[in-house]
């Protein structure tokens, strides 16, 4: 009698893929679309996806894993090593990884991400030597300690703190070494970043009683567990309830080889839409930062630039992104919201999903896609939920009144229409004030 074949818990993408865009229930939305982008020839860094079945097993078996998962994960890493000519934990040419969540339905910002995994006191020097960029290596290391310390080791803001503890240390170091607590992160030298890494490690040890882990495989296991655990964090639970996402769906975990937007002035990261999600205009729309990783763009630490500026600073990358926009819309037949990284002028795709849009944009996009013969009128009608039409009736400021006043600050709105209230810079305090009946505006 033939032995029972082990369940496949890890799917690969890179030069070849064994998944596709129809496998969202198993691979999550992000993993399925990474596989699909690979399948249609877009530039995707190689990686693997741990299925949602493992998440279900994790919670059904007291946060443990199927026995075969370890070997399948190791094979996933070995495939990346072979494809890239790097080795995980190597002292000469280390493979570094990102670990990201990926639910069946998009849950932006609700679960956790870890970048630059695999760095330690030895591999950081190897990265510096192999890249020829010491500052970039130490910048990546401090980012990794900050993310891993927060997400995996629980080094987070205390009730008495207005800012995250790692950010407090960054400001202190900037004030001490640069004379300005609000200087840009990019102003920190390689030597400054080494000081920052040492201070971050002290913080981790003082808050957790444990040293920061040096073994890359221990780091990977900790990161995967943290992403599965984030499926049940407070943010994710509230989001699922609001959007009727069943808890039993679980999340997948995407383990992907790193590409570096923080490797110099010909590199950067961004988030973009194939059309303007506010108005529906058929223009390439989004934000990017030079010499930055993706989390910088969404974290609000620095002010990003509009992607249109890429045409001036990195014209070849801008041209490639326009080509990718056309490929994405033709293939998915909908507006795409995607993440990209530019490493030394080469574009890499890290995610794509159907883009959220305002009610106004939904109507315009649906009508124009019919004219462009991307979708039928029947599809167009289905794509405009009734509740989106309510946004067209949201209150707005009187234009004449707006012209009579001066703005004290400008930013990007998180929703349609106009709103009034007391400004809060801390989400927890804003939520507490809201429960007391106060009108609030959260500014990040």
CSV table of C-alpha atoms in Angstrom, one decimal:
chain,number,residue,atom,x,y,z
A,1,UNK,CA,0.0,0.0,0.0
A,2,UNK,CA,1.4,3.4,-1.0
A,3,UNK,CA,2.3,5.8,1.8
A,4,UNK,CA,-0.1,8.7,2.3
A,5,UNK,CA,1.3,11.8,0.6
A,6,UNK,CA,2.0,14.7,3.0
A,7,UNK,CA,-0.3,17.7,2.8
A,8,UNK,CA,1.3,20.6,0.9
A,9,UNK,CA,1.5,23.5,3.3
A,10,UNK,CA,4.1,25.7,1.4
A,11,UNK,CA,3.6,27.0,-2.1
A,12,UNK,CA,6.5,28.6,-4.1
A,13,UNK,CA,6.8,31.6,-6.4
A,14,UNK,CA,9.8,33.0,-8.3
A,15,UNK,CA,11.0,31.8,-11.7
A,16,UNK,CA,8.1,29.3,-11.5
A,17,UNK,CA,5.0,29.2,-9.3
A,18,UNK,CA,2.8,26.4,-8.1
A,19,UNK,CA,0.0,28.7,-7.1
A,20,UNK,CA,-2.3,31.1,-8.9
A,21,UNK,CA,-4.7,34.0,-8.4
A,22,UNK,CA,-7.7,31.7,-7.9
A,23,UNK,CA,-6.2,30.1,-4.7
A,24,UNK,CA,-7.1,33.0,-2.3
A,25,UNK,CA,-8.8,30.6,0.2
A,26,UNK,CA,-5.6,28.6,0.5
A,27,UNK,CA,-2.9,31.2,-0.2
A,28,UNK,CA,-4.6,34.4,1.0
A,29,UNK,CA,-5.1,37.3,-1.3
A,30,UNK,CA,-1.5,38.5,-1.1
A,31,UNK,CA,0.0,35.0,-1.7
A,32,UNK,CA,-2.4,34.2,-4.5
A,33,UNK,CA,-1.7,37.5,-6.3
A,34,UNK,CA,2.1,37.1,-5.9
A,35,UNK,CA,1.8,33.8,-7.6
A,36,UNK,CA,-0.4,35.3,-10.3
A,37,UNK,CA,1.9,38.2,-10.9
A,38,UNK,CA,4.8,35.7,-11.3
A,39,UNK,CA,2.6,33.7,-13.7
A,40,UNK,CA,2.0,36.6,-16.0
A,41,UNK,CA,5.7,37.6,-16.0
A,42,UNK,CA,5.8,40.6,-13.7
A,43,UNK,CA,9.0,41.2,-11.6
A,44,UNK,CA,8.3,39.5,-8.3
A,45,UNK,CA,11.1,38.6,-5.8
A,46,UNK,CA,11.1,34.8,-5.1
A,47,UNK,CA,9.5,33.5,-2.0
A,48,UNK,CA,6.9,31.1,-0.6
A,49,UNK,CA,3.5,31.1,1.0
A,50,UNK,CA,2.5,29.2,4.1
A,51,UNK,CA,-1.1,28.3,3.7
A,52,UNK,CA,-4.2,29.3,5.7
A,53,UNK,CA,-4.6,25.7,6.7
A,54,UNK,CA,-1.5,26.1,8.9
A,55,UNK,CA,-3.2,29.0,10.6
A,56,UNK,CA,-6.3,26.9,11.4
A,57,UNK,CA,-4.0,24.1,12.7
A,58,UNK,CA,-2.1,26.6,14.8
A,59,UNK,CA,-5.2,27.7,16.7
A,60,UNK,CA,-6.7,24.2,16.8
A,61,UNK,CA,-3.5,22.6,18.3
A,62,UNK,CA,-2.5,25.1,21.0
A,63,UNK,CA,-0.3,27.2,18.7
A,64,UNK,CA,1.8,24.4,17.3
A,65,UNK,CA,2.5,23.4,13.7
A,66,UNK,CA,2.0,20.3,11.5
A,67,UNK,CA,5.2,18.1,11.7
A,68,UNK,CA,5.9,18.4,8.0
A,69,UNK,CA,5.9,22.2,8.0
A,70,UNK,CA,9.5,22.5,9.2
A,71,UNK,CA,10.9,20.6,6.2
A,72,UNK,CA,8.6,22.4,3.7
A,73,UNK,CA,9.7,25.8,5.1
A,74,UNK,CA,13.3,24.8,4.8
A,75,UNK,CA,12.8,23.7,1.2
A,76,UNK,CA,11.1,27.1,0.5
A,77,UNK,CA,14.2,28.9,1.8
A,78,UNK,CA,16.6,26.6,-0.2
A,79,UNK,CA,14.7,27.4,-3.4
A,80,UNK,CA,15.2,31.1,-2.8
A,81,UNK,CA,18.9,30.5,-2.1
A,82,UNK,CA,19.4,28.5,-5.3
A,83,UNK,CA,17.6,31.1,-7.4
A,84,UNK,CA,19.4,34.1,-5.9
A,85,UNK,CA,22.9,32.6,-5.2
A,86,UNK,CA,22.6,33.7,-1.6
A,87,UNK,CA,22.4,31.7,1.6
A,88,UNK,CA,20.3,32.3,4.7
A,89,UNK,CA,22.5,33.2,7.6
A,90,UNK,CA,25.7,33.2,5.5
A,91,UNK,CA,28.6,35.3,6.7
A,92,UNK,CA,29.5,36.3,3.1
A,93,UNK,CA,26.4,36.7,1.0
A,94,UNK,CA,23.3,36.4,3.3
A,95,UNK,CA,19.8,35.9,2.1
A,96,UNK,CA,17.4,38.2,3.9
A,97,UNK,CA,13.7,37.8,4.1
A,98,UNK,CA,10.4,39.6,4.6
A,99,UNK,CA,7.5,37.9,6.5
A,100,UNK,CA,4.0,39.3,5.8
A,101,UNK,CA,0.5,38.3,6.5
A,102,UNK,CA,-2.0,37.6,3.8
A,103,UNK,CA,-5.7,37.1,4.6
A,104,UNK,CA,-8.2,35.9,1.9
A,105,UNK,CA,-9.8,39.3,2.0
A,106,UNK,CA,-7.6,42.4,2.2
A,107,UNK,CA,-7.2,43.7,5.8
A,108,UNK,CA,-4.8,46.6,5.2
A,109,UNK,CA,-2.7,47.5,8.3
A,110,UNK,CA,-4.5,45.1,10.6
A,111,UNK,CA,-1.8,42.4,10.9
A,112,UNK,CA,1.9,42.4,11.1
A,113,UNK,CA,5.0,42.6,8.8
A,114,UNK,CA,8.7,42.0,9.5
A,115,UNK,CA,11.4,43.1,7.1
A,116,UNK,CA,15.2,42.4,6.8
A,117,UNK,CA,14.9,39.1,8.7
A,118,UNK,CA,18.2,37.2,8.9
A,119,UNK,CA,20.4,40.1,10.0
A,120,UNK,CA,22.6,39.7,13.1
A,121,UNK,CA,25.9,41.0,14.3
A,122,UNK,CA,27.7,38.9,11.7
A,123,UNK,CA,25.4,39.0,8.7
A,124,UNK,CA,25.1,42.8,8.9
A,125,UNK,CA,28.9,43.1,8.2
A,126,UNK,CA,28.5,40.6,5.3
A,127,UNK,CA,25.7,42.7,3.9
A,128,UNK,CA,27.8,45.8,4.2
A,129,UNK,CA,30.7,44.1,2.4
A,130,UNK,CA,28.6,42.5,-0.4
A,131,UNK,CA,26.6,45.7,-1.1
A,132,UNK,CA,29.6,48.0,-0.6
A,133,UNK,CA,27.3,50.2,1.4
A,134,UNK,CA,27.9,50.2,5.2
A,135,UNK,CA,25.2,52.7,6.0
A,136,UNK,CA,22.5,50.7,4.2
A,137,UNK,CA,23.5,47.5,6.1
A,138,UNK,CA,23.2,49.1,9.5
A,139,UNK,CA,20.0,51.0,8.5
A,140,UNK,CA,18.5,47.6,7.6
A,141,UNK,CA,19.6,46.1,10.8
A,142,UNK,CA,18.1,48.8,13.0
A,143,UNK,CA,14.8,48.5,11.1
A,144,UNK,CA,14.8,44.8,11.6
A,145,UNK,CA,15.4,45.0,15.4
A,146,UNK,CA,12.6,47.7,15.6
A,147,UNK,CA,10.0,45.6,13.7
A,148,UNK,CA,10.9,42.3,15.3
A,149,UNK,CA,11.1,43.8,18.8
A,150,UNK,CA,7.7,45.3,18.4
A,151,UNK,CA,5.9,42.5,16.6
A,152,UNK,CA,7.5,39.3,17.9
A,153,UNK,CA,8.9,40.3,21.3
A,154,UNK,CA,6.2,42.7,22.3
A,155,UNK,CA,8.3,45.9,22.9
A,156,UNK,CA,5.5,48.3,22.5
A,157,UNK,CA,4.2,51.7,23.9
A,158,UNK,CA,3.5,51.9,27.6
A,159,UNK,CA,0.4,53.8,28.8
A,160,UNK,CA,2.6,56.6,30.0
A,161,UNK,CA,4.3,57.0,26.6
A,162,UNK,CA,3.0,59.1,23.7
A,163,UNK,CA,5.3,57.5,21.2
A,164,UNK,CA,6.6,54.0,20.4
A,165,UNK,CA,9.7,53.2,22.5
A,166,UNK,CA,11.9,52.7,19.5
A,167,UNK,CA,10.9,56.1,18.1
A,168,UNK,CA,11.7,57.7,21.5
A,169,UNK,CA,15.2,56.3,21.2
A,170,UNK,CA,15.6,57.5,17.6
A,171,UNK,CA,14.7,61.0,18.6
A,172,UNK,CA,17.1,61.0,21.5
A,173,UNK,CA,20.0,59.7,19.3
A,174,UNK,CA,19.2,62.4,16.7
A,175,UNK,CA,19.2,65.1,19.3
A,176,UNK,CA,22.5,63.8,20.9
A,177,UNK,CA,24.4,63.1,17.7
A,178,UNK,CA,22.8,65.6,15.2
A,179,UNK,CA,21.6,68.3,17.5
A,180,UNK,CA,18.0,68.0,16.2
A,181,UNK,CA,15.5,65.4,17.4
A,182,UNK,CA,13.4,65.9,14.3
A,183,UNK,CA,16.1,65.4,11.7
A,184,UNK,CA,15.4,62.9,8.9
A,185,UNK,CA,16.4,59.3,9.5
A,186,UNK,CA,18.5,59.6,6.3
A,187,UNK,CA,20.7,62.1,8.1
A,188,UNK,CA,22.0,59.4,10.4
A,189,UNK,CA,25.5,58.0,9.4
A,190,UNK,CA,26.6,54.4,9.5
A,191,UNK,CA,28.3,55.1,12.8
A,192,UNK,CA,25.1,56.8,14.2
A,193,UNK,CA,23.1,53.7,13.2
A,194,UNK,CA,25.5,51.4,15.0
A,195,UNK,CA,24.9,53.4,18.2
A,196,UNK,CA,21.2,53.1,17.5
A,197,UNK,CA,21.3,49.3,17.1
A,198,UNK,CA,23.1,49.0,20.4
A,199,UNK,CA,20.5,51.1,22.1
A,200,UNK,CA,17.7,49.1,20.5
A,201,UNK,CA,19.2,45.9,21.9
A,202,UNK,CA,19.3,47.4,25.3
A,203,UNK,CA,15.7,48.3,25.1
A,204,UNK,CA,14.7,44.8,24.0
A,205,UNK,CA,16.6,43.3,26.9
A,206,UNK,CA,15.2,45.7,29.5
A,207,UNK,CA,11.6,45.3,28.4
A,208,UNK,CA,11.6,41.5,27.8
A,209,UNK,CA,14.5,40.1,29.9
A,210,UNK,CA,15.7,38.4,26.7
A,211,UNK,CA,18.5,39.1,24.4
A,212,UNK,CA,17.6,39.9,20.7
A,213,UNK,CA,17.9,36.5,18.8
A,214,UNK,CA,20.9,36.0,16.6
A,215,UNK,CA,20.0,32.7,15.0
A,216,UNK,CA,18.2,33.4,11.6
A,217,UNK,CA,16.1,30.2,11.8
A,218,UNK,CA,14.9,31.2,15.3
A,219,UNK,CA,14.1,34.6,13.9
A,220,UNK,CA,12.1,33.1,11.1
A,221,UNK,CA,10.1,30.8,13.4
A,222,UNK,CA,9.4,33.7,15.7
A,223,UNK,CA,8.2,35.9,12.9
A,224,UNK,CA,5.9,33.2,11.4
A,225,UNK,CA,4.3,32.6,14.8
A,226,UNK,CA,3.8,36.3,15.3
A,227,UNK,CA,2.0,36.8,12.0
A,228,UNK,CA,-0.3,33.9,12.8
A,229,UNK,CA,-0.9,35.3,16.2
A,230,UNK,CA,-1.7,38.7,14.7
A,231,UNK,CA,-4.8,37.2,13.1
A,232,UNK,CA,-6.3,37.4,16.6
A,233,UNK,CA,-5.1,40.8,17.6
A,234,UNK,CA,-7.6,43.5,18.6
A,235,UNK,CA,-7.3,45.4,15.4
A,236,UNK,CA,-7.8,42.4,13.2
A,237,UNK,CA,-10.8,41.2,15.3
A,238,UNK,CA,-12.6,44.6,15.1
A,239,UNK,CA,-11.9,44.8,11.3
A,240,UNK,CA,-13.2,41.3,10.7
A,241,UNK,CA,-16.4,42.1,12.6
A,242,UNK,CA,-17.0,45.3,10.7
A,243,UNK,CA,-16.5,43.7,7.3
A,244,UNK,CA,-18.0,40.3,8.1
A,245,UNK,CA,-14.8,38.3,7.6
A,246,UNK,CA,-15.1,34.9,9.3
A,247,UNK,CA,-12.4,34.1,11.9
A,248,UNK,CA,-12.1,30.6,10.7
A,249,UNK,CA,-10.7,31.7,7.3
A,250,UNK,CA,-7.3,32.5,9.0
A,251,UNK,CA,-4.3,34.1,7.3
A,252,UNK,CA,-1.5,32.8,5.2
A,253,UNK,CA,2.1,33.9,5.7
A,254,UNK,CA,4.3,35.1,2.9
A,255,UNK,CA,8.1,34.6,3.2
A,256,UNK,CA,9.8,36.5,0.5
A,257,UNK,CA,13.4,37.4,-0.4
A,258,UNK,CA,14.2,41.0,0.4
A,259,UNK,CA,14.7,43.8,-2.1
A,260,UNK,CA,15.9,47.0,-0.7
A,261,UNK,CA,14.4,50.4,-1.3
A,262,UNK,CA,16.8,51.9,1.3
A,263,UNK,CA,20.0,50.9,-0.6
A,264,UNK,CA,20.7,54.4,-1.9
A,265,UNK,CA,19.5,57.4,-3.9
A,266,UNK,CA,18.6,55.3,-7.0
A,267,UNK,CA,16.3,53.1,-4.8
A,268,UNK,CA,12.9,53.7,-3.1
A,269,UNK,CA,9.5,52.3,-2.2
A,270,UNK,CA,6.0,53.2,-2.9
A,271,UNK,CA,2.3,52.4,-2.9
A,272,UNK,CA,0.2,53.2,-5.9
A,273,UNK,CA,-3.1,52.8,-7.8
A,274,UNK,CA,-3.6,52.3,-11.5
A,275,UNK,CA,-6.2,55.1,-11.3
A,276,UNK,CA,-6.9,57.9,-8.8
A,277,UNK,CA,-9.0,56.2,-6.1
A,278,UNK,CA,-10.6,59.5,-5.0
A,279,UNK,CA,-11.8,60.8,-8.4
A,280,UNK,CA,-11.5,57.8,-10.6
A,281,UNK,CA,-9.3,59.7,-13.2
A,282,UNK,CA,-7.3,57.4,-15.4
A,283,UNK,CA,-3.9,58.5,-14.1
A,284,UNK,CA,-1.0,56.7,-12.3
A,285,UNK,CA,-1.6,57.8,-8.7
A,286,UNK,CA,0.3,57.1,-5.4
A,287,UNK,CA,3.2,58.0,-3.2
A,288,UNK,CA,6.9,57.0,-3.0
A,289,UNK,CA,10.0,57.7,-1.0
A,290,UNK,CA,13.6,57.6,-2.2
A,291,UNK,CA,16.0,55.6,-0.1
A,292,UNK,CA,13.2,54.1,2.0
A,293,UNK,CA,11.5,50.8,2.7
A,294,UNK,CA,7.8,50.2,2.2
A,295,UNK,CA,6.9,50.7,5.9
A,296,UNK,CA,8.3,54.2,5.8
A,297,UNK,CA,5.7,55.2,3.2
A,298,UNK,CA,2.7,54.1,5.2
A,299,UNK,CA,4.0,54.9,8.7
A,300,UNK,CA,4.0,58.7,8.3
A,301,UNK,CA,7.6,59.0,9.6
A,302,UNK,CA,8.5,61.1,6.5
A,303,UNK,CA,6.4,62.9,3.9
A,304,UNK,CA,6.3,60.9,0.7
A,305,UNK,CA,6.4,62.4,-2.8
A,306,UNK,CA,3.7,61.8,-5.5
A,307,UNK,CA,4.6,59.0,-7.9
A,308,UNK,CA,4.5,61.5,-10.8
A,309,UNK,CA,7.8,62.9,-9.5
A,310,UNK,CA,9.4,59.5,-10.4
A,311,UNK,CA,9.3,60.6,-14.0
A,312,UNK,CA,11.9,63.2,-13.2
A,313,UNK,CA,14.1,61.4,-10.6
A,314,UNK,CA,14.0,57.8,-12.0
A,315,UNK,CA,12.5,58.0,-15.5
A,316,UNK,CA,13.3,54.3,-16.4
A,317,UNK,CA,11.5,53.1,-13.2
A,318,UNK,CA,8.6,55.4,-13.9
A,319,UNK,CA,8.2,54.0,-17.4
A,320,UNK,CA,8.3,50.4,-16.1
A,321,UNK,CA,5.7,51.2,-13.5
A,322,UNK,CA,3.4,52.6,-16.2
A,323,UNK,CA,3.8,49.4,-18.2
A,324,UNK,CA,3.0,47.4,-15.1
A,325,UNK,CA,-0.2,49.4,-14.6
A,326,UNK,CA,-1.4,48.5,-18.0
A,327,UNK,CA,-0.6,44.8,-17.6
A,328,UNK,CA,-2.3,44.7,-14.2
A,329,UNK,CA,-5.6,46.4,-15.4
A,330,UNK,CA,-5.7,44.3,-18.5
A,331,UNK,CA,-5.2,41.1,-16.5
A,332,UNK,CA,-7.3,41.8,-13.4
A,333,UNK,CA,-9.9,44.0,-15.2
A,334,UNK,CA,-10.1,46.3,-12.2
A,335,UNK,CA,-8.2,49.1,-10.5
A,336,UNK,CA,-5.2,47.7,-8.7
A,337,UNK,CA,-3.6,49.0,-5.5
A,338,UNK,CA,-0.1,47.8,-5.4
A,339,UNK,CA,3.2,48.0,-3.5
A,340,UNK,CA,6.5,48.3,-5.3
A,341,UNK,CA,10.2,48.6,-4.4
A,342,UNK,CA,12.9,50.1,-6.7
A,343,UNK,CA,16.3,48.7,-6.0
A,344,UNK,CA,19.1,50.5,-7.9
A,345,UNK,CA,16.6,51.6,-10.6
A,346,UNK,CA,15.1,48.0,-11.0
A,347,UNK,CA,11.3,47.7,-10.2
A,348,UNK,CA,10.0,44.8,-8.1
A,349,UNK,CA,6.3,44.1,-7.3
A,350,UNK,CA,5.5,43.1,-3.7
A,351,UNK,CA,1.7,43.1,-3.7
A,352,UNK,CA,-1.4,43.9,-5.8
A,353,UNK,CA,-5.1,43.8,-4.9
A,354,UNK,CA,-8.3,45.4,-6.2
A,355,UNK,CA,-8.2,49.0,-5.0
A,356,UNK,CA,-10.6,50.6,-2.6
A,357,UNK,CA,-12.2,53.8,-4.0
A,358,UNK,CA,-14.7,56.5,-3.2
A,359,UNK,CA,-18.2,56.3,-4.4
A,360,UNK,CA,-17.5,59.0,-6.9
A,361,UNK,CA,-14.5,57.1,-8.2
A,362,UNK,CA,-16.4,53.8,-8.4
A,363,UNK,CA,-19.0,55.3,-10.7
A,364,UNK,CA,-16.4,57.0,-13.0
A,365,UNK,CA,-14.1,54.0,-13.1
A,366,UNK,CA,-16.9,51.5,-13.9
A,367,UNK,CA,-18.2,53.7,-16.7
A,368,UNK,CA,-14.8,54.3,-18.2
A,369,UNK,CA,-13.8,50.7,-18.1
A,370,UNK,CA,-16.9,49.8,-20.1
A,371,UNK,CA,-15.8,52.3,-22.7
A,372,UNK,CA,-12.3,50.8,-22.7
A,373,UNK,CA,-13.9,47.4,-23.2
A,374,UNK,CA,-12.3,46.0,-20.0
A,375,UNK,CA,-15.7,45.1,-18.5
A,376,UNK,CA,-19.3,44.8,-19.5
A,377,UNK,CA,-22.2,47.1,-18.4
A,378,UNK,CA,-23.4,44.2,-16.3
A,379,UNK,CA,-20.1,44.0,-14.5
A,380,UNK,CA,-20.0,47.8,-14.1
A,381,UNK,CA,-23.3,47.9,-12.2
A,382,UNK,CA,-22.2,45.1,-9.9
A,383,UNK,CA,-19.1,47.0,-9.0
A,384,UNK,CA,-20.9,49.9,-7.4
A,385,UNK,CA,-22.2,48.9,-4.0
A,386,UNK,CA,-25.3,50.8,-2.9
A,387,UNK,CA,-23.5,52.0,0.2
A,388,UNK,CA,-20.9,53.7,-2.0
A,389,UNK,CA,-23.6,56.0,-3.4
A,390,UNK,CA,-24.0,57.4,0.2
A,391,UNK,CA,-20.5,58.8,-0.1
A,392,UNK,CA,-21.8,61.1,-2.9
A,393,UNK,CA,-24.1,62.7,-0.3
A,394,UNK,CA,-21.4,63.2,2.4
A,395,UNK,CA,-21.2,66.8,3.7
A,396,UNK,CA,-18.5,69.1,2.2
A,397,UNK,CA,-17.2,72.5,3.1
A,398,UNK,CA,-18.8,75.5,1.4
A,399,UNK,CA,-16.3,76.6,-1.3
A,400,UNK,CA,-16.8,80.3,-0.7
A,401,UNK,CA,-16.2,79.8,3.0
A,402,UNK,CA,-13.0,77.8,2.4
A,403,UNK,CA,-11.6,80.7,0.3
A,404,UNK,CA,-12.0,83.1,3.2
A,405,UNK,CA,-9.8,81.2,5.7
A,406,UNK,CA,-6.2,80.1,5.8
A,407,UNK,CA,-5.2,76.5,6.3
A,408,UNK,CA,-3.0,75.8,9.4
A,409,UNK,CA,-1.9,72.4,7.9
A,410,UNK,CA,-2.6,70.2,5.0
A,411,UNK,CA,-2.8,66.4,4.7
A,412,UNK,CA,-4.4,63.4,3.0
A,413,UNK,CA,-8.0,62.6,4.0
A,414,UNK,CA,-8.8,59.1,5.2
A,415,UNK,CA,-12.5,59.3,4.2
A,416,UNK,CA,-14.9,61.2,2.0
A,417,UNK,CA,-16.5,64.6,2.9
A,418,UNK,CA,-15.8,67.1,5.6
A,419,UNK,CA,-15.5,66.6,9.4
A,420,UNK,CA,-15.0,68.6,12.5
A,421,UNK,CA,-13.7,67.7,15.9
A,422,UNK,CA,-10.8,68.0,18.4
A,423,UNK,CA,-7.4,66.9,17.0
A,424,UNK,CA,-5.7,63.9,18.5
A,425,UNK,CA,-2.3,62.5,17.5
A,426,UNK,CA,-2.7,59.2,19.5
A,427,UNK,CA,-5.1,56.5,18.2
A,428,UNK,CA,-5.8,55.1,21.7
A,429,UNK,CA,-6.6,58.5,23.1
A,430,UNK,CA,-8.8,59.4,20.1
A,431,UNK,CA,-10.7,56.2,20.6
A,432,UNK,CA,-11.2,56.9,24.3
A,433,UNK,CA,-12.5,60.4,23.6
A,434,UNK,CA,-14.8,59.0,21.0
A,435,UNK,CA,-16.4,56.6,23.4
A,436,UNK,CA,-17.2,59.5,25.7
A,437,UNK,CA,-19.1,61.2,22.9
A,438,UNK,CA,-16.5,63.7,21.8
A,439,UNK,CA,-16.1,64.5,18.1
A,440,UNK,CA,-12.5,63.7,17.2
A,441,UNK,CA,-10.1,64.0,14.3
A,442,UNK,CA,-7.1,61.6,14.3
A,443,UNK,CA,-4.1,63.2,12.7
A,444,UNK,CA,-1.1,60.9,11.9
